[in-house]
Short mmCIF file of N, CA and C in Angstrom, two decimals:
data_model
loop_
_atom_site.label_atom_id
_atom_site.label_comp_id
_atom_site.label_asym_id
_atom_site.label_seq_id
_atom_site.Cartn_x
_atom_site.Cartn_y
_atom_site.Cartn_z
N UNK A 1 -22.91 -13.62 -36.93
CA UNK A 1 -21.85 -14.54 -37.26
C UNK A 1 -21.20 -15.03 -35.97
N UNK A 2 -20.97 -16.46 -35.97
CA UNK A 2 -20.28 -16.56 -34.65
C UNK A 2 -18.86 -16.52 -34.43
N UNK A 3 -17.86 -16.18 -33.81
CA UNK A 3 -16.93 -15.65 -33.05
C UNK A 3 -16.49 -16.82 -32.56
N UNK A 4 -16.35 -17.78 -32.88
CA UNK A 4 -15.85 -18.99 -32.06
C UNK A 4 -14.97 -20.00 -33.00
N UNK A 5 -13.74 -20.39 -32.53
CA UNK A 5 -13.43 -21.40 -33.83
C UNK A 5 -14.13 -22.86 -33.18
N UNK A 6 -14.23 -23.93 -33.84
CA UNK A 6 -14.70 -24.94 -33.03
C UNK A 6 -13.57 -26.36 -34.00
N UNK A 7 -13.58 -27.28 -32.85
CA UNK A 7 -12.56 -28.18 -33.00
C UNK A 7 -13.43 -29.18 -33.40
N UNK A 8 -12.87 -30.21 -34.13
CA UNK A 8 -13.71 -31.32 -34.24
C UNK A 8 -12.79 -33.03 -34.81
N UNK A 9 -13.51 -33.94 -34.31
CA UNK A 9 -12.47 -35.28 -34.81
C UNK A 9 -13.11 -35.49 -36.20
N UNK A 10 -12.53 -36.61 -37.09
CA UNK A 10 -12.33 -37.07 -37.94
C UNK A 10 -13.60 -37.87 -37.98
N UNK A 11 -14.51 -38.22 -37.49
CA UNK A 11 -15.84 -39.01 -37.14
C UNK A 11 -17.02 -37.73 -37.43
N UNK A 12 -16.78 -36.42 -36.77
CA UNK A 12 -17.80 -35.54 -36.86
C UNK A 12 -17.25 -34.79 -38.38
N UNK A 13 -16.03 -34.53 -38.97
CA UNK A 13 -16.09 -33.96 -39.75
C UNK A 13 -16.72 -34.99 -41.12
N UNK A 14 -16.30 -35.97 -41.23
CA UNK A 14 -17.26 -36.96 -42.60
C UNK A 14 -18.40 -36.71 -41.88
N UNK A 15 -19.28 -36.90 -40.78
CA UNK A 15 -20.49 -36.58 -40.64
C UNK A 15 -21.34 -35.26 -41.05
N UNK A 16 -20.32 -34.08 -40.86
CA UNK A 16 -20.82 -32.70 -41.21
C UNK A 16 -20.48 -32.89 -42.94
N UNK A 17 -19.41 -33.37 -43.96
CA UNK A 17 -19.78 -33.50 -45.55
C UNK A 17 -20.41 -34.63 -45.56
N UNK A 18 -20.99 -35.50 -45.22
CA UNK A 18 -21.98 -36.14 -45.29
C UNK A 18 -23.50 -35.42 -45.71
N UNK A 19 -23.65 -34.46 -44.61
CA UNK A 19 -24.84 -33.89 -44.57
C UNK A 19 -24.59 -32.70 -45.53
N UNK A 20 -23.74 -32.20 -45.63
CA UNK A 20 -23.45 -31.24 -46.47
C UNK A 20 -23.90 -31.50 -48.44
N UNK A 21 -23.58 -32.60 -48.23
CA UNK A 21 -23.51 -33.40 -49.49
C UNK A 21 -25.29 -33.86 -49.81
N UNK A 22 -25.81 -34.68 -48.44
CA UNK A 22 -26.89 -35.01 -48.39
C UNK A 22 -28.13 -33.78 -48.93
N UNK A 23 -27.83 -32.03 -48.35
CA UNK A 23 -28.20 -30.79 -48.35
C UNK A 23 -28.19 -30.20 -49.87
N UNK A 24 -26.78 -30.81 -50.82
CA UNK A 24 -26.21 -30.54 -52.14
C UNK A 24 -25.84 -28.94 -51.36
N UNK A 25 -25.49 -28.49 -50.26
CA UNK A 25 -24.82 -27.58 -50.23
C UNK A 25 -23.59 -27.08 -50.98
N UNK A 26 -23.46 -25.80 -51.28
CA UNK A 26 -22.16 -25.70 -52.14
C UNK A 26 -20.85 -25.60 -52.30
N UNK A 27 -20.31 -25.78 -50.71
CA UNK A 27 -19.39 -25.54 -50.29
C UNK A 27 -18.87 -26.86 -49.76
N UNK A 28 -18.35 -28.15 -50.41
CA UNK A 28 -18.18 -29.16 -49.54
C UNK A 28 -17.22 -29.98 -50.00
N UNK A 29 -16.63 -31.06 -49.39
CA UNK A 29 -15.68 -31.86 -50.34
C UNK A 29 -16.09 -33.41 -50.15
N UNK A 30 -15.81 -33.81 -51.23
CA UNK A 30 -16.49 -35.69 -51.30
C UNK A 30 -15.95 -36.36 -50.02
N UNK A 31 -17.06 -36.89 -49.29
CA UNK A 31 -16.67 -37.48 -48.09
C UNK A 31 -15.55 -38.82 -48.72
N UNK A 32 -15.75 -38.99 -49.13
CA UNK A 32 -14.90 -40.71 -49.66
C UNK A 32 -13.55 -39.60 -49.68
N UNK A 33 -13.08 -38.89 -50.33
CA UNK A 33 -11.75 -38.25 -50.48
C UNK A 33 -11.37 -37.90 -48.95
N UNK A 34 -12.42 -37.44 -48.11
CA UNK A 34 -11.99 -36.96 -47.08
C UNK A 34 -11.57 -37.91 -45.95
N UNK A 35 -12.58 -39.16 -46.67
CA UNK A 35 -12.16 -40.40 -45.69
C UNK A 35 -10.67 -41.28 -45.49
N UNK A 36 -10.62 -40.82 -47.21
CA UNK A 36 -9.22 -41.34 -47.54
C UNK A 36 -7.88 -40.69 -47.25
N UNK A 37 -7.96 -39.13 -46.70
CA UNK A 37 -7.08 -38.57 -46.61
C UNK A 37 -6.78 -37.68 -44.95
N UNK A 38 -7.90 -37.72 -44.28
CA UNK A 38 -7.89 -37.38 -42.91
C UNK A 38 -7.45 -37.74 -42.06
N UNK A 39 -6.32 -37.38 -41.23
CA UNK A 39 -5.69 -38.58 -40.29
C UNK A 39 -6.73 -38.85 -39.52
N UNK A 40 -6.87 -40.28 -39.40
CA UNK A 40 -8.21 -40.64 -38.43
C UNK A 40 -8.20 -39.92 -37.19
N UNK A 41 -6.81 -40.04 -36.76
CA UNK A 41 -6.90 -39.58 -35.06
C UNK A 41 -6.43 -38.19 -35.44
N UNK A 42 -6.74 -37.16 -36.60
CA UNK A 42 -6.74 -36.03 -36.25
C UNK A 42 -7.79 -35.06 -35.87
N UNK A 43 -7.39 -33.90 -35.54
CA UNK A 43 -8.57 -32.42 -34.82
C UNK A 43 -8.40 -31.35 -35.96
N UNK A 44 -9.27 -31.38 -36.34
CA UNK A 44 -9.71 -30.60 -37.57
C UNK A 44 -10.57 -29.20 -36.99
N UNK A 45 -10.09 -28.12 -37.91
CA UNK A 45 -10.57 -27.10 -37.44
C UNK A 45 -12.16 -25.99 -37.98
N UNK A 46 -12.45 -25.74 -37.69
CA UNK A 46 -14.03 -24.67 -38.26
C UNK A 46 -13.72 -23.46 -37.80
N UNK A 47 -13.67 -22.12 -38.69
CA UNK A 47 -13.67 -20.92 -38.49
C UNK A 47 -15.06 -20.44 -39.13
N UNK A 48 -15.92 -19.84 -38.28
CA UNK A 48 -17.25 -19.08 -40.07
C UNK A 48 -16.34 -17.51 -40.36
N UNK A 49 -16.36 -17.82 -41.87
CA UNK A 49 -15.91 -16.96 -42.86
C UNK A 49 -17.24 -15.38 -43.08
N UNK A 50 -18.39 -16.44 -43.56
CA UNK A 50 -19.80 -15.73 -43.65
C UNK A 50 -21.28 -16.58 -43.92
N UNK A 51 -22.48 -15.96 -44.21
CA UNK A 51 -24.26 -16.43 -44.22
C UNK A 51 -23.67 -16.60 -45.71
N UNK A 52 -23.86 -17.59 -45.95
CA UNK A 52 -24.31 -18.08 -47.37
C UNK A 52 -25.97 -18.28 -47.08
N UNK A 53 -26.24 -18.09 -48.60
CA UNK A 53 -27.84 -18.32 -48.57
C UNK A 53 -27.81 -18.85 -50.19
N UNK A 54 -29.01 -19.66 -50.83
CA UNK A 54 -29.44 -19.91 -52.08
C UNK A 54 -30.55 -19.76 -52.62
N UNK A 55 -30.58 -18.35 -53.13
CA UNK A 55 -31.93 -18.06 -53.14
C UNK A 55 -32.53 -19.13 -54.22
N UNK A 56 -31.74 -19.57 -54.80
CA UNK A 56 -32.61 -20.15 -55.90
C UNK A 56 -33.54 -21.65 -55.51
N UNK A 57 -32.74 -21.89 -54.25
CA UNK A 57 -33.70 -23.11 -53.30
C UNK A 57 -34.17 -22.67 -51.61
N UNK A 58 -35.00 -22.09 -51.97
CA UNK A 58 -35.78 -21.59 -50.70
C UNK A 58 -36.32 -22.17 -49.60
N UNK A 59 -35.76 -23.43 -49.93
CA UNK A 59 -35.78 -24.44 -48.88
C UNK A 59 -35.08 -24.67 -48.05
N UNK A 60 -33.65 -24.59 -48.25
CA UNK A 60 -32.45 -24.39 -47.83
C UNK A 60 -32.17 -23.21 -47.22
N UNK A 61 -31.83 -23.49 -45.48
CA UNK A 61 -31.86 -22.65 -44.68
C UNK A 61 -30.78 -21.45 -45.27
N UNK A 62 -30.23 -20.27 -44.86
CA UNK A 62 -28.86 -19.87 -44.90
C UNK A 62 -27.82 -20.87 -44.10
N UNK A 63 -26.94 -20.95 -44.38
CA UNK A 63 -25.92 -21.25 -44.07
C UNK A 63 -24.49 -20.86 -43.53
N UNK A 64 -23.92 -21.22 -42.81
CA UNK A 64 -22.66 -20.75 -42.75
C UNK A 64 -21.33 -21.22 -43.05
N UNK A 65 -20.90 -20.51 -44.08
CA UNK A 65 -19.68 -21.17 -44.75
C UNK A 65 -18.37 -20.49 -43.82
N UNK A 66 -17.87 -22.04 -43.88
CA UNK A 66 -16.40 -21.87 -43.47
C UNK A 66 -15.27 -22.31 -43.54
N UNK A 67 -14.07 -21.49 -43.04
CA UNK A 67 -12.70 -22.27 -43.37
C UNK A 67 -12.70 -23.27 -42.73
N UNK A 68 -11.83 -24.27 -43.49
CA UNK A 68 -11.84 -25.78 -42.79
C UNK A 68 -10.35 -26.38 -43.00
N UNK A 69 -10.26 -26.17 -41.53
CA UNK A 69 -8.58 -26.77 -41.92
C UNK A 69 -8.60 -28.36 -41.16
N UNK A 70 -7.70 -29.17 -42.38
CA UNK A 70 -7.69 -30.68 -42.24
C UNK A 70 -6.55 -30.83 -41.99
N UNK A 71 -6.67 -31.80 -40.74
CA UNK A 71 -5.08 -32.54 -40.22
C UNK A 71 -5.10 -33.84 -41.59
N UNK A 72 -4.19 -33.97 -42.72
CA UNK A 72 -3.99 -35.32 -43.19
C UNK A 72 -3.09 -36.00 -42.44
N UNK A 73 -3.44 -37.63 -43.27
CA UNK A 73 -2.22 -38.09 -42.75
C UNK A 73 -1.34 -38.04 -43.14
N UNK A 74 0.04 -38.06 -42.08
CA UNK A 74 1.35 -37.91 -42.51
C UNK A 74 1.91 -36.48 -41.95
N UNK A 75 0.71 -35.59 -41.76
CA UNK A 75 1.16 -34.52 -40.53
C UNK A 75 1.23 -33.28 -41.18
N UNK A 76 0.44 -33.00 -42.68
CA UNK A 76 0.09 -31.77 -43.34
C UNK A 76 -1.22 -31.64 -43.11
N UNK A 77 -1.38 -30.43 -43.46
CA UNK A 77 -2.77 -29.90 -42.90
C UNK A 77 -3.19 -28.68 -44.56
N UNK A 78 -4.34 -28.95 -44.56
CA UNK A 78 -4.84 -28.53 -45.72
C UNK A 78 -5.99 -27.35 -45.00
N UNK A 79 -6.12 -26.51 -46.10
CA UNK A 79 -7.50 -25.40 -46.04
C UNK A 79 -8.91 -25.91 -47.25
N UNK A 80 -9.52 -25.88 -47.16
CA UNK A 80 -10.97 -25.99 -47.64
C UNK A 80 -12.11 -25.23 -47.27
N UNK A 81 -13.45 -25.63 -47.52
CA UNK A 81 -14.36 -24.48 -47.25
C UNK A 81 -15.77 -25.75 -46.72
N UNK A 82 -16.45 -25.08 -46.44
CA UNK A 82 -17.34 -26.35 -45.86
C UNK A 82 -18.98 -25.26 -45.20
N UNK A 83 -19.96 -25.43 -46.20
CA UNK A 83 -20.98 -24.98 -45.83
C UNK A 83 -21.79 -25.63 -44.91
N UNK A 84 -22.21 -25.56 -43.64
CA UNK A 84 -22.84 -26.09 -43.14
C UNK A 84 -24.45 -25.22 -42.12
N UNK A 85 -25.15 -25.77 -41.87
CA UNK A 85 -26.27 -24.97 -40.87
C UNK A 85 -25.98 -25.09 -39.46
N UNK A 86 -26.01 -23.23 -39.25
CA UNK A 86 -25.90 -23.37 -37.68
C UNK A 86 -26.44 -24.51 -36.72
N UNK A 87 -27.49 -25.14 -36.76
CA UNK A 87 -27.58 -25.98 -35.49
C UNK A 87 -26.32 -27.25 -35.39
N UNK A 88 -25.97 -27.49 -36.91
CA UNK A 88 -24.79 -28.55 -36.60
C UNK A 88 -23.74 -27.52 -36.12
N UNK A 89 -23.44 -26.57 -36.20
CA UNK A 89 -22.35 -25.81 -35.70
C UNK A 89 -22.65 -25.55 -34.29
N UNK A 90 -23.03 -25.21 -33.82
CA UNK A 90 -23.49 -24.63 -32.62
C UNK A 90 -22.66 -25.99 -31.47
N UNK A 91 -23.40 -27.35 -31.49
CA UNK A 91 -22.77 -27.62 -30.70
C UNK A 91 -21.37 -28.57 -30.67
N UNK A 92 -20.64 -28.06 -31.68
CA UNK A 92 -19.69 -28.44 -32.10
C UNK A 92 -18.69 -28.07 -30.72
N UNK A 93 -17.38 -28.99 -29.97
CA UNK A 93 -16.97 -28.14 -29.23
C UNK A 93 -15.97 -26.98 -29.35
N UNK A 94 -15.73 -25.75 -28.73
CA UNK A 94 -15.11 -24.37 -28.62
C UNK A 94 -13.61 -24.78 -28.93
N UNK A 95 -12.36 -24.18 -29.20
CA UNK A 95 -11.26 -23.94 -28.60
C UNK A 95 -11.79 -22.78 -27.96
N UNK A 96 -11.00 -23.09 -27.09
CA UNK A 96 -11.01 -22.55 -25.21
C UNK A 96 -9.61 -21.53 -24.97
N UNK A 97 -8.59 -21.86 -25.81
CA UNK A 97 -7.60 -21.00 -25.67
C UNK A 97 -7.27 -20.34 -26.81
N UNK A 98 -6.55 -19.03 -25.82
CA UNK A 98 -6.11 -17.92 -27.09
C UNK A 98 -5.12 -18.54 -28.12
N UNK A 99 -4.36 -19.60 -27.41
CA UNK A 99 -3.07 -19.82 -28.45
C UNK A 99 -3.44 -20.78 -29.02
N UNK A 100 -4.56 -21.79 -28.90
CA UNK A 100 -4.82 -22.17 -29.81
C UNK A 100 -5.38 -21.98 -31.31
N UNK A 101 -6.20 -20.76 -30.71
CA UNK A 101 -6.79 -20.02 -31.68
C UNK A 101 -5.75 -19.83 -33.00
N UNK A 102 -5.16 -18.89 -31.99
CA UNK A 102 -4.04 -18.62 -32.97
C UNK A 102 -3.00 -19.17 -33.83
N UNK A 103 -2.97 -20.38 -32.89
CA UNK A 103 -2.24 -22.06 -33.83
C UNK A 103 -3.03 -21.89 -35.40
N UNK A 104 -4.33 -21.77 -34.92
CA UNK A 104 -5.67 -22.37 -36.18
C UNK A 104 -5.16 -21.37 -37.47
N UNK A 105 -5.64 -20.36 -36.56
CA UNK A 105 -5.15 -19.29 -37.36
C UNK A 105 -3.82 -19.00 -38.37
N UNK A 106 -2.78 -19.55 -37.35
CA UNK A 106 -1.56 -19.27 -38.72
C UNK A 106 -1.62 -20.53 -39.80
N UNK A 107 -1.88 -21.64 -39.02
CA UNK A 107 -1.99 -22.33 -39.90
C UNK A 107 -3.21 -22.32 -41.04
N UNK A 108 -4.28 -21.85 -41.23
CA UNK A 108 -4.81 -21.50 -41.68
C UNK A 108 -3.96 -20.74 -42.83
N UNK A 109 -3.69 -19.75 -42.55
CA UNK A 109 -3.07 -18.67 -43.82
C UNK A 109 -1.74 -19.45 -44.31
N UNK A 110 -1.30 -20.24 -43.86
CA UNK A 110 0.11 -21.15 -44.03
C UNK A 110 -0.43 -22.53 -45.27
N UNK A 111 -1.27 -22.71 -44.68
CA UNK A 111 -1.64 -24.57 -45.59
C UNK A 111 -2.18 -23.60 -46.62
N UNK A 112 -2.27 -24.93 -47.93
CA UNK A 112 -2.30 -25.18 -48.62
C UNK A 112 -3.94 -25.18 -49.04
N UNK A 113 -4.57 -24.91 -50.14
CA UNK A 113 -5.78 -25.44 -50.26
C UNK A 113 -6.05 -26.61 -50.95
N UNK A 114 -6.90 -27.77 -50.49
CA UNK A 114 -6.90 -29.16 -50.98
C UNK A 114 -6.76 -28.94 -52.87
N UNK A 115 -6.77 -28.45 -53.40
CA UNK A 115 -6.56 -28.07 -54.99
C UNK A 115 -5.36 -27.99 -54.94
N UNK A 116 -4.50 -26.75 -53.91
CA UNK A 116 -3.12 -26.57 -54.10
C UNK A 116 -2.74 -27.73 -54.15
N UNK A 117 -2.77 -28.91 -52.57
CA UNK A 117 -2.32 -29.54 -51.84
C UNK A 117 -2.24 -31.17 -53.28
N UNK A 118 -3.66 -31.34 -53.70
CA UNK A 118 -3.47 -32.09 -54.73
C UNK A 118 -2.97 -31.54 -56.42
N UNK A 119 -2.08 -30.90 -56.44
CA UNK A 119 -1.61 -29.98 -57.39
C UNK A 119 0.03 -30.38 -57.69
N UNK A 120 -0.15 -29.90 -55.96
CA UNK A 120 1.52 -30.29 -55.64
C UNK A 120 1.66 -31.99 -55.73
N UNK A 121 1.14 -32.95 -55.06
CA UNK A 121 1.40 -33.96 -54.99
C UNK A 121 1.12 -35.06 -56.32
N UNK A 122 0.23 -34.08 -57.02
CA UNK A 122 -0.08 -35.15 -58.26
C UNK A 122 -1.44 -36.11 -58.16
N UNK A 123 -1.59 -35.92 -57.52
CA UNK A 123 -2.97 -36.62 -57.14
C UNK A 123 -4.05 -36.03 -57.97
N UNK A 124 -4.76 -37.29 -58.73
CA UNK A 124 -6.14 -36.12 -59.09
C UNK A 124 -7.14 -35.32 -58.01
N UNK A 125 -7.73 -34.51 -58.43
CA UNK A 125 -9.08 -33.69 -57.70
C UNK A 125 -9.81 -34.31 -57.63
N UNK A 126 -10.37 -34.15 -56.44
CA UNK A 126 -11.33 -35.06 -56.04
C UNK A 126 -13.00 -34.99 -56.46
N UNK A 127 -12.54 -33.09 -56.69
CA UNK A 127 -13.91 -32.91 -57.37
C UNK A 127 -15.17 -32.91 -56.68
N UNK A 128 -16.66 -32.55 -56.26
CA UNK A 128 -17.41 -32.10 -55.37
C UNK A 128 -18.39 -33.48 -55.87
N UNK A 129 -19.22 -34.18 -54.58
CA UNK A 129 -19.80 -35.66 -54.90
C UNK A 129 -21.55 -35.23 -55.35
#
């Protein structure tokens, strides 16, 4: 499992549920919702949680599912989950510092999960594409 959180913009994360979606991986959220709700110019976060695998499509590498925290716009930040394959992870870039880490981190256990987050606001679910 890797040990690294990794940062990413608003361009690579619709690219990673893109492919996620493209994969029918199981862990993902409708890129169109995500398009609509991501602050463009925000840094979105990747923690791996754990190896997902499907045995029932043996085609499909394992995977690694993880927490996914989203900057929206307007300056809330949501939790989600987001299966993806190590080689797109890998060269995703690092946070480099401890306190950032740890930024990720509280906020992480602090936000909301996109269900909560559209719960509270009234918004329908966006539901998996």
């Amino acid at each position: 499992m890797p040990r690294e959180v990794k940062r990413l913009d608003t361009a690579a994360l619709l690219a990673l549920e893109e492919r996620a979606l493209g994969l029918v991986l199981n862990q993902r959220l409708d890129p169109v919702w995500v398009a609509a709700h991501a602050a463009s110019d925000g840094t979105h976060y990747l923690w791996p949680a754990l190896w997902n695998s499907m045995p029932h499509r043996p085609e499909v590498p394992r995977q690694l599912r993880c927490e996914l925290l989203i900057a929206l716009r307007g300056g809330q930040h949501v939790m989600s989950l987001l299966d993806m394959l190590p080689e797109d992870f890998a060269p995703l870039p690092r946070v480099t510092s401890r306190d950032e880490g740890m930024r990720v981190s509280r906020l992480l256990d602090a936000s909301p999960t996109v269900r909560e987050w559209m719960l509270r606001t009234g918004a329908p679910w966006p539901g998996r594409a």
